[in-house]
Amino acid sequence: LSFLMFTFRDGAKSDGKNVRGLVVEVLPWKKKGEEFAPFTAGISGKYDLVWNLVSWDSFLESSIVKSGLTIDLYPLKFSREEKLRLLDEAIKESTRDYKGEKYHTFFNSCSTNALKVVTRATGKHLLVGRVLPAVVVEHLKVRGLLGERQRYDASNFQNNQ
């Protein structure tokens, strides 16, 4: 779990355009073109912590087309009320002042912050600590909180626009 994605029954508007969803993500702030070094610079305090709110389409474009990544999406098995609290908590966290706060691969990362938001919103005690995205996904699968994986990559990106 490295980002939270929210969809809306009737879609949403962003800059006057219809969008399918909103993505809330945490990233290390690095210079353009700089490679992310999760096990050296990611634990040294080199990177500032940044929260992004972007449209799902923009997130896919940036991740798949520009960065050549594969995106795995797992629907969360929460009630509507829990999902609404999750959206509120994600927006609250993403808009607070993080000035001076540093990204840390194990303690203050995409995964740990997504889990903190989920825990606060749902009241479910989830593993938070030294975690990487793959560990978080397995933990949530074991707890029965994830639906089936949906994979997005260069082979199906255009079909999902």
Short mmCIF file of C-alpha atoms in Angstrom, two decimals:
data_model
loop_
_atom_site.label_atom_id
_atom_site.label_comp_id
_atom_site.label_asym_id
_atom_site.label_seq_id
_atom_site.Cartn_x
_atom_site.Cartn_y
_atom_site.Cartn_z
CA LEU A 1 0.00 0.00 0.00
CA SER A 2 1.75 3.12 -1.16
CA PHE A 3 -1.16 5.38 -2.10
CA LEU A 4 -4.89 5.72 -1.49
CA MET A 5 -7.27 6.08 -4.42
CA PHE A 6 -10.86 7.26 -4.10
CA THR A 7 -13.53 6.97 -6.78
CA PHE A 8 -16.87 8.74 -6.85
CA ARG A 9 -20.17 7.32 -8.09
CA ASP A 10 -20.81 10.28 -10.40
CA GLY A 11 -17.15 11.06 -11.08
CA ALA A 12 -15.49 14.27 -9.97
CA LYS A 13 -14.26 17.51 -11.48
CA SER A 14 -10.65 18.67 -11.55
CA ASP A 15 -9.72 21.84 -13.43
CA GLY A 16 -13.11 21.65 -15.15
CA LYS A 17 -12.50 18.12 -16.45
CA ASN A 18 -14.26 14.94 -15.41
CA VAL A 19 -11.93 12.58 -13.54
CA ARG A 20 -12.48 9.02 -12.35
CA GLY A 21 -10.84 9.39 -8.99
CA LEU A 22 -8.51 11.10 -6.58
CA VAL A 23 -5.13 9.72 -5.45
CA VAL A 24 -3.50 10.70 -2.16
CA GLU A 25 0.17 9.72 -1.99
CA VAL A 26 3.27 10.39 0.08
CA LEU A 27 6.60 10.86 -1.67
CA PRO A 28 10.19 11.79 -0.99
CA TRP A 29 10.91 15.22 -2.48
CA LYS A 30 13.90 14.84 -4.77
CA LYS A 31 15.47 16.85 -7.56
CA LYS A 32 14.23 16.35 -11.11
CA GLY A 33 16.01 13.36 -12.63
CA GLU A 34 17.44 12.26 -9.27
CA GLU A 35 17.12 8.54 -8.58
CA PHE A 36 15.41 7.54 -5.34
CA ALA A 37 17.74 5.50 -3.10
CA PRO A 38 15.37 3.90 -0.54
CA PHE A 39 17.98 2.04 1.53
CA THR A 40 20.63 4.75 1.69
CA ALA A 41 19.28 8.27 1.17
CA GLY A 42 15.74 7.11 2.10
CA ILE A 43 16.83 6.46 5.68
CA SER A 44 19.27 9.34 6.07
CA GLY A 45 16.87 12.30 6.18
CA LYS A 46 17.95 13.52 2.74
CA TYR A 47 14.42 13.89 1.37
CA ASP A 48 11.62 16.15 2.57
CA LEU A 49 8.22 14.50 2.98
CA VAL A 50 5.59 15.51 0.40
CA TRP A 51 1.90 14.63 0.18
CA ASN A 52 0.25 14.84 -3.26
CA LEU A 53 -3.42 15.03 -4.22
CA VAL A 54 -3.80 14.22 -7.92
CA SER A 55 -6.41 12.81 -10.28
CA TRP A 56 -6.29 9.06 -10.96
CA ASP A 57 -5.69 9.76 -14.66
CA SER A 58 -2.77 12.07 -13.88
CA PHE A 59 -1.35 9.49 -11.46
CA LEU A 60 -1.52 6.74 -14.12
CA GLU A 61 0.04 9.02 -16.75
CA SER A 62 2.92 9.96 -14.46
CA SER A 63 3.52 6.47 -13.11
CA ILE A 64 3.07 4.34 -16.22
CA VAL A 65 3.93 6.59 -19.17
CA LYS A 66 6.60 8.84 -17.66
CA SER A 67 8.16 6.47 -15.13
CA GLY A 68 7.48 3.08 -16.76
CA LEU A 69 5.98 1.59 -13.59
CA THR A 70 3.31 -1.04 -13.07
CA ILE A 71 0.49 -0.06 -10.72
CA ASP A 72 -1.34 -2.65 -8.62
CA LEU A 73 -4.65 -1.48 -7.23
CA TYR A 74 -6.42 -3.38 -4.44
CA PRO A 75 -9.94 -2.32 -3.47
CA LEU A 76 -10.27 -1.92 0.29
CA LYS A 77 -13.10 -3.90 1.89
CA PHE A 78 -14.55 -1.20 4.13
CA SER A 79 -18.06 0.05 4.74
CA ARG A 80 -19.26 3.22 3.04
CA GLU A 81 -18.97 5.08 6.35
CA GLU A 82 -15.37 3.89 6.80
CA LYS A 83 -14.54 4.96 3.24
CA LEU A 84 -15.98 8.43 3.86
CA ARG A 85 -13.93 8.77 7.07
CA LEU A 86 -10.89 7.50 5.14
CA LEU A 87 -11.36 10.21 2.50
CA ASP A 88 -11.76 12.88 5.20
CA GLU A 89 -8.66 11.68 7.06
CA ALA A 90 -6.58 11.44 3.85
CA ILE A 91 -7.46 15.00 2.83
CA LYS A 92 -6.83 16.28 6.36
CA GLU A 93 -3.39 14.64 6.45
CA SER A 94 -2.45 15.69 2.93
CA THR A 95 -3.21 19.34 3.61
CA ARG A 96 -1.46 19.79 6.96
CA ASP A 97 1.91 21.55 7.18
CA TYR A 98 4.79 19.10 6.76
CA LYS A 99 7.52 21.73 6.62
CA GLY A 100 10.76 20.27 7.94
CA GLU A 101 9.43 16.72 8.14
CA LYS A 102 11.67 14.13 6.47
CA TYR A 103 10.80 11.04 4.46
CA HIS A 104 12.07 7.77 5.94
CA THR A 105 11.79 4.47 4.07
CA PHE A 106 10.73 2.54 7.19
CA PHE A 107 9.10 5.06 9.57
CA ASN A 108 7.65 7.96 7.54
CA SER A 109 6.97 6.70 4.03
CA CYS A 110 4.19 6.09 1.55
CA SER A 111 3.29 2.83 3.30
CA THR A 112 3.46 3.94 6.92
CA ASN A 113 1.45 7.09 6.23
CA ALA A 114 -1.23 5.24 4.24
CA LEU A 115 -1.59 2.78 7.14
CA LYS A 116 -1.80 5.60 9.69
CA VAL A 117 -4.62 7.20 7.71
CA VAL A 118 -6.47 3.87 7.38
CA THR A 119 -6.03 3.11 11.09
CA ARG A 120 -7.31 6.53 12.18
CA ALA A 121 -10.29 6.41 9.81
CA THR A 122 -11.44 2.85 10.51
CA GLY A 123 -10.27 2.15 14.05
CA LYS A 124 -8.71 -1.09 12.81
CA HIS A 125 -5.31 -1.67 14.39
CA LEU A 126 -2.99 -2.25 11.47
CA LEU A 127 0.70 -2.99 11.32
CA VAL A 128 2.60 0.30 11.45
CA GLY A 129 6.35 0.43 11.79
CA ARG A 130 9.20 -0.75 9.62
CA VAL A 131 7.17 -1.66 6.59
CA LEU A 132 7.51 -1.70 2.83
CA PRO A 133 4.58 -1.73 0.38
CA ALA A 134 4.76 -5.49 -0.29
CA VAL A 135 4.64 -6.24 3.46
CA VAL A 136 1.63 -3.96 3.89
CA VAL A 137 -0.26 -5.61 1.02
CA GLU A 138 0.33 -9.08 2.48
CA HIS A 139 -0.70 -7.90 5.96
CA LEU A 140 -3.96 -6.44 4.63
CA LYS A 141 -4.66 -9.59 2.56
CA VAL A 142 -4.27 -11.79 5.64
CA ARG A 143 -6.66 -9.49 7.53
CA GLY A 144 -9.22 -9.89 4.70
CA LEU A 145 -9.25 -6.16 3.96
CA LEU A 146 -8.24 -6.24 0.27
CA GLY A 147 -10.14 -7.17 -2.86
CA GLU A 148 -8.64 -8.71 -6.00
CA ARG A 149 -5.62 -7.01 -7.56
CA GLN A 150 -6.18 -4.82 -10.61
CA ARG A 151 -2.97 -4.25 -12.57
CA TYR A 152 -2.27 -1.21 -14.72
CA ASP A 153 0.78 -1.06 -16.98
CA ALA A 154 1.83 0.01 -20.48
CA SER A 155 -0.08 -2.90 -22.05
CA ASN A 156 -3.49 -1.76 -20.77
CA PHE A 157 -2.97 1.91 -19.88
CA GLN A 158 -4.66 3.32 -22.99
CA ASN A 159 -7.69 1.01 -22.48
CA ASN A 160 -8.20 2.45 -18.99
CA GLN A 161 -8.28 6.10 -20.04
#
